[in-house]
Amino acid sequence: MATPVGHGLVGVAAYLLVRGGAPSRSGGVALLAACVVLANLPDLDLLFPILLGEGLNPAYHRAATHTGAFALLVGALCAVGALIRRPCEARRGVLIGLGAFGLVASHLALDLLTHDNRAPYGVPLWWPLDGAYVIAGWTPFLPTRHGSLSALLSAGNLMAVVWDALLMSPIVLACYLWSRRGRA
Ligand SMILES: [Zn+2]
């Protein structure tokens, strides 16, 4: 899996793209936070063993929340939530749902592009239609360890954070420049 920094920077890039074309700039912090949270949402499965009193057991990681079905579910729930809040703005609700789907799907895409040294490799992208784990042939993102506190704070994980920031920075910069286009 890519690090929360790598996933979060995808959220920042999405925020810049959305805000750059938006007529109103109100609610920016809430939208930025929502984008970053949605881009990291599948890794909530790391909290499952903690809630179950099993510490940092990685056995629950990269399962149901790392599937296309989960991305579809989150997108649908966000769309329904937006439509309930503003029933007369159907187009807005659909766009919010698509955005939420895209951000969760971006998480799966980055994890597919992450070097994995623990079987099963990759994510169960097509579950429940197909339970096979899939991973890209090109994996530029570094793997991370999260089985213990010392693993979380390891030099390898720190290196992965820095590497993710380096890989994602050009994309965020491009989105920032796009969002500033036409402004003196
Ligand atoms: Zn993940």
Coordinates of N, CA and C and ligand atoms in Angstrom, one line a residue:
M1 N 0.8 -1.2 0.0 CA 0.0 0.0 0.0 C 0.9 1.2 0.0
A2 N 0.4 2.2 -0.7 CA 1.1 3.5 -0.6 C 0.8 4.1 0.8
T3 N 1.5 5.1 1.1 CA 1.4 5.7 2.4 C 0.2 6.7 2.5
P4 N -0.3 7.1 3.7 CA -1.4 8.0 3.8 C -1.0 9.4 3.1
V5 N 0.3 9.7 3.1 CA 0.7 10.9 2.4 C 0.5 10.8 0.9
G6 N 0.9 9.7 0.3 CA 0.6 9.5 -1.1 C -0.8 9.6 -1.5
H7 N -1.7 8.8 -0.7 CA -3.1 8.9 -1.0 C -3.7 10.3 -0.7
G8 N -3.2 10.9 0.4 CA -3.7 12.2 0.7 C -3.4 13.2 -0.3
L9 N -2.2 13.1 -1.0 CA -1.9 14.1 -2.0 C -2.8 13.9 -3.2
V10 N -3.3 12.7 -3.5 CA -4.3 12.5 -4.5 C -5.5 13.3 -4.2
G11 N -5.9 13.3 -2.9 CA -7.1 14.1 -2.4 C -6.8 15.6 -2.6
V12 N -5.6 16.0 -2.3 CA -5.3 17.4 -2.5 C -5.4 17.8 -4.0
A13 N -4.9 16.9 -4.8 CA -4.9 17.2 -6.3 C -6.4 17.3 -6.8
A14 N -7.2 16.4 -6.3 CA -8.6 16.4 -6.6 C -9.3 17.7 -6.2
Y15 N -9.0 18.1 -4.9 CA -9.5 19.3 -4.4 C -9.2 20.5 -5.3
L16 N -7.9 20.6 -5.7 CA -7.4 21.7 -6.5 C -8.2 21.7 -7.8
L17 N -8.4 20.5 -8.4 CA -9.1 20.5 -9.7 C -10.6 21.0 -9.5
V18 N -11.2 20.5 -8.4 CA -12.6 20.9 -8.2 C -12.8 22.3 -7.8
R19 N -11.9 22.8 -7.0 CA -12.0 24.2 -6.5 C -11.6 25.2 -7.7
G20 N -10.7 24.7 -8.5 CA -10.3 25.6 -9.6 C -11.4 25.9 -10.6
G21 N -12.4 25.0 -10.7 CA -13.5 25.3 -11.6 C -14.7 25.7 -10.9
A22 N -14.7 25.9 -9.6 CA -15.9 26.2 -8.9 C -16.1 27.7 -8.8
P23 N -17.3 28.1 -9.0 CA -17.6 29.6 -8.9 C -17.5 30.1 -7.5
S24 N -17.8 29.3 -6.5 CA -17.7 29.8 -5.1 C -16.5 29.1 -4.4
R25 N -15.8 29.8 -3.5 CA -14.7 29.3 -2.8 C -15.0 29.0 -1.3
S26 N -16.3 29.0 -1.0 CA -16.7 28.8 0.4 C -16.6 27.3 0.7
G27 N -16.4 27.0 2.0 CA -16.4 25.5 2.4 C -15.1 24.8 1.9
G28 N -14.1 25.6 1.6 CA -12.9 25.0 1.0 C -12.2 24.0 2.0
V29 N -12.1 24.3 3.3 CA -11.4 23.4 4.2 C -12.2 22.1 4.4
A30 N -13.5 22.2 4.4 CA -14.3 21.0 4.6 C -14.2 20.1 3.3
L31 N -14.2 20.7 2.2 CA -14.0 19.9 0.9 C -12.6 19.3 0.8
L32 N -11.6 20.0 1.2 CA -10.2 19.5 1.2 C -10.1 18.3 2.2
A33 N -10.7 18.4 3.4 CA -10.7 17.4 4.3 C -11.4 16.1 3.8
A34 N -12.6 16.4 3.2 CA -13.4 15.3 2.6 C -12.6 14.5 1.5
C35 N -11.9 15.3 0.7 CA -11.1 14.7 -0.4 C -10.0 13.8 0.2
V36 N -9.3 14.3 1.2 CA -8.2 13.6 1.8 C -8.7 12.3 2.5
V37 N -9.8 12.5 3.2 CA -10.3 11.3 3.9 C -10.8 10.2 3.0
L38 N -11.5 10.6 1.9 CA -12.0 9.6 0.9 C -10.9 8.9 0.2
A39 N -9.8 9.7 -0.1 CA -8.6 9.1 -0.7 C -7.9 8.0 0.2
N40 N -8.1 8.2 1.5 CA -7.5 7.3 2.4 C -8.5 6.2 3.0
L41 N -9.7 6.3 2.6 CA -10.8 5.6 3.3 C -10.6 4.1 3.3
P42 N -10.1 3.4 2.2 CA -10.0 2.0 2.3 C -9.0 1.5 3.4
D43 N -8.0 2.3 3.8 CA -7.1 1.9 4.8 C -7.7 2.0 6.2
L44 N -9.0 2.3 6.3 CA -9.7 2.2 7.6 C -9.6 0.8 8.2
D45 N -9.4 -0.2 7.2 CA -9.4 -1.6 7.7 C -8.2 -1.9 8.6
L46 N -7.2 -0.9 8.7 CA -6.1 -1.1 9.6 C -6.6 -0.8 11.0
L47 N -7.8 -0.2 11.2 CA -8.3 0.1 12.5 C -9.2 -1.1 13.0
F48 N -9.6 -1.9 12.1 CA -10.5 -3.0 12.5 C -9.9 -3.9 13.7
P49 N -8.6 -4.4 13.5 CA -8.1 -5.2 14.6 C -7.9 -4.4 15.9
I50 N -7.6 -3.1 15.8 CA -7.5 -2.3 17.0 C -8.9 -2.2 17.7
L51 N -9.9 -2.0 17.0 CA -11.3 -2.0 17.6 C -11.7 -3.3 18.2
L52 N -11.1 -4.4 17.6 CA -11.4 -5.8 18.1 C -10.4 -6.2 19.2
G53 N -9.5 -5.3 19.6 CA -8.6 -5.6 20.6 C -7.5 -6.5 20.2
E54 N -7.1 -6.5 18.9 CA -6.1 -7.4 18.4 C -4.8 -6.6 18.0
G55 N -4.7 -5.3 18.5 CA -3.5 -4.5 18.2 C -3.4 -4.2 16.7
L56 N -2.2 -4.3 16.2 CA -2.0 -3.9 14.8 C -1.9 -5.1 13.9
N57 N -2.7 -6.1 14.1 CA -2.8 -7.3 13.3 C -3.1 -6.9 11.8
P58 N -2.1 -7.2 10.9 CA -2.4 -6.8 9.5 C -3.3 -7.8 8.7
A59 N -3.8 -8.8 9.4 CA -4.6 -9.8 8.7 C -5.8 -9.2 8.1
Y60 N -6.4 -8.1 8.6 CA -7.6 -7.6 8.1 C -7.4 -6.6 6.9
H61 N -6.1 -6.3 6.7 CA -5.8 -5.3 5.7 C -5.9 -5.8 4.3
R62 N -6.3 -4.9 3.4 CA -6.4 -5.2 1.9 C -7.4 -6.3 1.7
A63 N -8.6 -6.1 2.3 CA -9.7 -7.0 2.1 C -10.9 -6.3 1.5
A64 N -12.1 -6.3 2.1 CA -13.3 -5.8 1.5 C -13.2 -4.3 1.2
T65 N -12.5 -3.5 2.0 CA -12.4 -2.1 1.7 C -11.5 -1.8 0.5
H66 N -10.8 -2.7 0.0 CA -9.9 -2.5 -1.1 C -10.4 -3.2 -2.4
T67 N -11.7 -3.0 -2.6 CA -12.4 -3.6 -3.8 C -13.1 -2.5 -4.6
G68 N -13.4 -2.8 -5.8 CA -14.2 -1.8 -6.6 C -15.6 -1.7 -6.1
A69 N -16.1 -2.8 -5.5 CA -17.4 -2.8 -4.9 C -17.5 -1.8 -3.8
F70 N -16.5 -1.7 -2.9 CA -16.5 -0.7 -1.9 C -16.5 0.7 -2.4
A71 N -15.7 0.9 -3.5 CA -15.7 2.3 -4.1 C -17.1 2.6 -4.6
L72 N -17.7 1.7 -5.2 CA -19.1 1.9 -5.7 C -20.0 2.2 -4.6
L73 N -19.9 1.4 -3.5 CA -20.8 1.6 -2.3 C -20.6 3.0 -1.7
V74 N -19.3 3.5 -1.5 CA -19.1 4.8 -1.0 C -19.6 5.9 -1.9
G75 N -19.4 5.7 -3.2 CA -19.9 6.7 -4.2 C -21.5 6.8 -4.1
A76 N -22.1 5.6 -4.0 CA -23.6 5.6 -4.0 C -24.1 6.2 -2.7
L77 N -23.4 5.9 -1.6 CA -23.9 6.5 -0.3 C -23.7 8.0 -0.2
C78 N -22.6 8.5 -0.8 CA -22.3 9.9 -0.9 C -23.4 10.6 -1.7
A79 N -23.7 10.0 -2.9 CA -24.7 10.6 -3.8 C -26.1 10.6 -3.1
V80 N -26.4 9.5 -2.4 CA -27.7 9.5 -1.8 C -27.8 10.5 -0.6
G81 N -26.7 10.6 0.1 CA -26.6 11.6 1.2 C -26.8 13.0 0.7
A82 N -26.1 13.3 -0.4 CA -26.2 14.7 -1.0 C -27.6 14.9 -1.5
L83 N -28.2 13.9 -2.1 CA -29.6 14.1 -2.6 C -30.6 14.3 -1.5
I84 N -30.4 13.6 -0.4 CA -31.3 13.7 0.8 C -31.2 15.2 1.3
R85 N -29.9 15.7 1.3 CA -29.7 17.0 1.9 C -30.3 18.1 1.0
R86 N -30.1 17.9 -0.3 CA -30.6 18.9 -1.3 C -31.3 18.1 -2.4
P87 N -32.6 17.7 -2.2 CA -33.3 16.9 -3.2 C -33.5 17.5 -4.5
C88 N -33.5 18.8 -4.6 CA -33.7 19.5 -5.9 C -32.5 19.6 -6.7
E89 N -31.3 19.3 -6.2 CA -30.0 19.4 -6.9 C -29.5 18.0 -7.3
A90 N -30.2 17.4 -8.2 CA -29.8 16.0 -8.6 C -28.4 15.9 -9.3
R91 N -28.1 16.9 -10.1 CA -26.8 16.9 -10.8 C -25.7 17.0 -9.8
R92 N -25.9 17.9 -8.8 CA -24.8 18.0 -7.7 C -24.6 16.7 -7.0
G93 N -25.7 16.0 -6.7 CA -25.7 14.7 -6.0 C -24.9 13.7 -6.8
V94 N -25.2 13.6 -8.1 CA -24.5 12.7 -8.9 C -23.0 13.0 -9.0
L95 N -22.7 14.3 -9.1 CA -21.2 14.7 -9.2 C -20.5 14.3 -7.9
I96 N -21.2 14.6 -6.8 CA -20.6 14.2 -5.5 C -20.3 12.7 -5.4
G97 N -21.3 11.9 -5.8 CA -21.1 10.5 -5.8 C -20.0 10.0 -6.7
L98 N -19.9 10.6 -7.9 CA -18.8 10.2 -8.8 C -17.5 10.6 -8.3
G99 N -17.4 11.8 -7.6 CA -16.2 12.3 -7.0 C -15.7 11.3 -5.9
A100 N -16.7 11.0 -5.1 CA -16.3 10.1 -4.0 C -15.9 8.7 -4.5
F101 N -16.6 8.2 -5.5 CA -16.1 6.9 -6.1 C -14.7 7.1 -6.7
G102 N -14.5 8.2 -7.4 CA -13.2 8.4 -8.0 C -12.1 8.4 -7.0
L103 N -12.3 9.1 -5.8 CA -11.3 9.2 -4.8 C -11.0 7.9 -4.2
V104 N -12.0 7.1 -3.9 CA -11.8 5.7 -3.3 C -11.1 4.9 -4.3
A105 N -11.5 5.0 -5.6 CA -10.9 4.2 -6.7 C -9.4 4.6 -6.9
S106 N -9.1 5.9 -6.6 CA -7.7 6.3 -6.7 C -6.8 5.6 -5.7
H107 N -7.4 5.3 -4.5 CA -6.7 4.6 -3.5 C -6.3 3.2 -4.0
L108 N -7.3 2.5 -4.6 CA -7.1 1.2 -5.2 C -6.0 1.3 -6.3
A109 N -6.1 2.3 -7.1 CA -5.1 2.5 -8.2 C -3.7 2.6 -7.6
L110 N -3.5 3.4 -6.6 CA -2.2 3.6 -6.0 C -1.7 2.3 -5.3
D111 N -2.6 1.6 -4.7 CA -2.2 0.3 -4.1 C -1.8 -0.7 -5.1
L112 N -2.5 -0.7 -6.3 CA -2.1 -1.6 -7.4 C -0.7 -1.3 -7.9
L113 N -0.3 0.0 -7.7 CA 1.0 0.4 -8.2 C 2.1 0.4 -7.2
T114 N 1.7 -0.2 -6.0 CA 2.7 -0.3 -4.9 C 3.4 -1.7 -4.9
H115 N 4.7 -1.7 -4.8 CA 5.4 -2.9 -4.6 C 4.9 -3.6 -3.4
D116 N 4.7 -4.9 -3.5 CA 4.1 -5.7 -2.4 C 5.0 -6.9 -2.1
N117 N 5.5 -7.0 -0.9 CA 6.3 -8.1 -0.5 C 5.7 -9.1 0.4
R118 N 4.3 -9.0 0.5 CA 3.6 -10.0 1.3 C 2.4 -10.5 0.6
A119 N 2.4 -11.8 0.4 CA 1.2 -12.5 -0.3 C 0.0 -12.4 0.6
P120 N -1.2 -12.3 -0.1 CA -1.5 -12.2 -1.5 C -1.1 -10.8 -2.0
Y121 N -0.5 -10.7 -3.2 CA 0.0 -9.5 -3.7 C -1.1 -8.6 -4.4
G122 N -1.1 -7.4 -4.0 CA -2.1 -6.4 -4.6 C -3.4 -6.3 -3.8
V123 N -4.5 -6.1 -4.5 CA -5.8 -6.0 -3.8 C -6.8 -6.8 -4.5
P124 N -7.9 -7.2 -3.8 CA -9.0 -8.1 -4.5 C -9.9 -7.2 -5.2
L125 N -9.4 -6.5 -6.3 CA -10.1 -5.5 -7.0 C -11.6 -5.8 -7.4
W126 N -11.8 -7.0 -7.9 CA -13.1 -7.4 -8.5 C -13.9 -8.2 -7.5
W127 N -13.5 -8.3 -6.2 CA -14.4 -9.0 -5.3 C -15.7 -8.3 -5.2
P128 N -16.9 -9.0 -5.1 CA -17.1 -10.4 -4.9 C -17.2 -11.2 -6.2
L129 N -17.1 -10.5 -7.4 CA -17.2 -11.3 -8.6 C -16.0 -12.3 -8.8
D130 N -14.8 -11.8 -8.4 CA -13.6 -12.6 -8.5 C -12.8 -12.3 -7.3
G131 N -12.4 -13.3 -6.5 CA -11.6 -13.0 -5.2 C -10.1 -12.9 -5.5
A132 N -9.7 -13.0 -6.7 CA -8.2 -13.0 -7.0 C -7.7 -11.6 -6.7
Y133 N -6.4 -11.6 -6.1 CA -5.7 -10.4 -5.9 C -5.0 -10.0 -7.1
V134 N -5.0 -8.7 -7.5 CA -4.4 -8.2 -8.7 C -3.4 -7.1 -8.3
I135 N -2.3 -7.0 -9.1 CA -1.3 -5.9 -8.9 C -0.8 -5.6 -10.2
A136 N -0.3 -4.3 -10.4 CA 0.2 -3.8 -11.7 C 1.5 -4.4 -11.9
G137 N 1.9 -4.5 -13.2 CA 3.2 -5.0 -13.6 C 4.3 -4.0 -13.2
W138 N 3.9 -2.7 -13.1 CA 4.9 -1.7 -12.8 C 4.5 -1.1 -11.4
T139 N 5.4 -1.2 -10.4 CA 5.0 -0.8 -9.0 C 6.0 0.2 -8.5
P140 N 5.8 1.5 -8.9 CA 6.8 2.5 -8.4 C 6.7 2.9 -7.0
F141 N 5.6 2.7 -6.3 CA 5.4 3.1 -4.9 C 6.0 2.0 -4.0
L142 N 6.7 2.5 -2.9 CA 7.4 1.6 -2.0 C 6.4 0.9 -1.1
P143 N 6.7 -0.4 -0.6 CA 5.8 -1.0 0.3 C 6.0 -0.4 1.7
T144 N 5.0 -0.6 2.6 CA 5.1 -0.1 4.0 C 4.8 -1.3 4.9
R145 N 5.3 -1.1 6.1 CA 5.1 -2.2 7.2 C 4.2 -1.6 8.3
H146 N 3.2 -2.3 8.8 CA 2.3 -1.8 9.8 C 1.9 -2.9 10.8
G147 N 2.7 -3.9 11.0 CA 2.3 -5.0 11.9 C 2.6 -4.6 13.4
S148 N 3.4 -3.6 13.6 CA 3.7 -3.2 15.0 C 4.1 -1.7 15.0
L149 N 4.2 -1.2 16.2 CA 4.5 0.3 16.3 C 5.9 0.5 15.8
S150 N 6.8 -0.4 16.1 CA 8.2 -0.2 15.6 C 8.2 -0.3 14.0
A151 N 7.4 -1.1 13.5 CA 7.3 -1.2 12.0 C 6.7 0.1 11.4
L152 N 5.7 0.6 12.1 CA 5.0 1.8 11.6 C 6.0 3.0 11.6
L153 N 6.9 3.0 12.6 CA 7.8 4.1 12.7 C 9.2 3.8 12.1
S154 N 9.3 2.8 11.3 CA 10.6 2.3 10.8 C 11.1 3.3 9.7
A155 N 12.4 3.2 9.5 CA 13.1 4.0 8.5 C 12.5 3.7 7.1
G156 N 12.1 2.5 6.8 CA 11.6 2.1 5.5 C 10.2 2.8 5.3
N157 N 9.4 2.9 6.3 CA 8.1 3.6 6.2 C 8.4 5.1 6.0
L158 N 9.3 5.7 6.7 CA 9.7 7.1 6.5 C 10.1 7.3 5.0
M159 N 11.0 6.4 4.6 CA 11.4 6.5 3.2 C 10.3 6.5 2.2
A160 N 9.3 5.6 2.5 CA 8.1 5.5 1.6 C 7.3 6.8 1.6
V161 N 7.2 7.4 2.8 CA 6.5 8.7 2.8 C 7.1 9.7 2.0
V162 N 8.5 9.8 2.1 CA 9.2 10.8 1.3 C 9.1 10.5 -0.2
W163 N 9.2 9.2 -0.5 CA 9.1 8.8 -1.9 C 7.7 9.1 -2.5
D164 N 6.7 8.8 -1.7 CA 5.3 9.1 -2.2 C 5.2 10.6 -2.4
A165 N 5.7 11.4 -1.5 CA 5.6 12.9 -1.7 C 6.4 13.3 -3.0
L166 N 7.5 12.7 -3.2 CA 8.3 13.1 -4.5 C 7.5 12.7 -5.7
L167 N 6.9 11.5 -5.7 CA 6.2 11.0 -6.9 C 4.9 11.8 -7.1
M168 N 4.2 12.2 -6.1 CA 3.0 12.9 -6.2 C 3.1 14.4 -6.4
S169 N 4.2 15.0 -6.0 CA 4.4 16.4 -6.0 C 4.1 17.0 -7.4
P170 N 4.7 16.4 -8.5 CA 4.5 17.0 -9.8 C 3.0 17.1 -10.2
I171 N 2.2 16.0 -9.8 CA 0.8 16.0 -10.1 C 0.1 17.1 -9.3
V172 N 0.4 17.2 -8.0 CA -0.2 18.2 -7.2 C 0.1 19.6 -7.8
L173 N 1.4 19.8 -8.2 CA 1.8 21.1 -8.7 C 1.0 21.4 -10.0
A174 N 0.9 20.4 -10.9 CA 0.2 20.6 -12.1 C -1.3 21.0 -11.8
C175 N -1.9 20.3 -10.9 CA -3.3 20.7 -10.5 C -3.4 22.1 -9.9
Y176 N -2.4 22.4 -9.1 CA -2.4 23.8 -8.5 C -2.3 24.8 -9.6
L177 N -1.4 24.6 -10.6 CA -1.2 25.6 -11.7 C -2.5 25.7 -12.5
W178 N -3.1 24.5 -12.7 CA -4.4 24.5 -13.5 C -5.5 25.3 -12.7
S179 N -5.5 25.1 -11.4 CA -6.5 25.8 -10.6 C -6.3 27.3 -10.6
R180 N -5.1 27.7 -10.9 CA -4.8 29.2 -10.9 C -4.9 29.8 -12.2
R181 N -5.2 29.0 -13.3 CA -5.2 29.5 -14.6 C -6.2 30.7 -14.8
G182 N -5.8 31.7 -15.5 CA -6.7 32.8 -15.8 C -6.8 33.8 -14.7
R183 N -6.0 33.5 -13.6 CA -6.1 34.5 -12.5 C -4.8 35.3 -12.5
A184 N -4.9 36.6 -12.4 CA -3.7 37.5 -12.5 C -2.9 37.4 -11.2
Ligands
ZN1 ZN -4.8 0.7 0.9

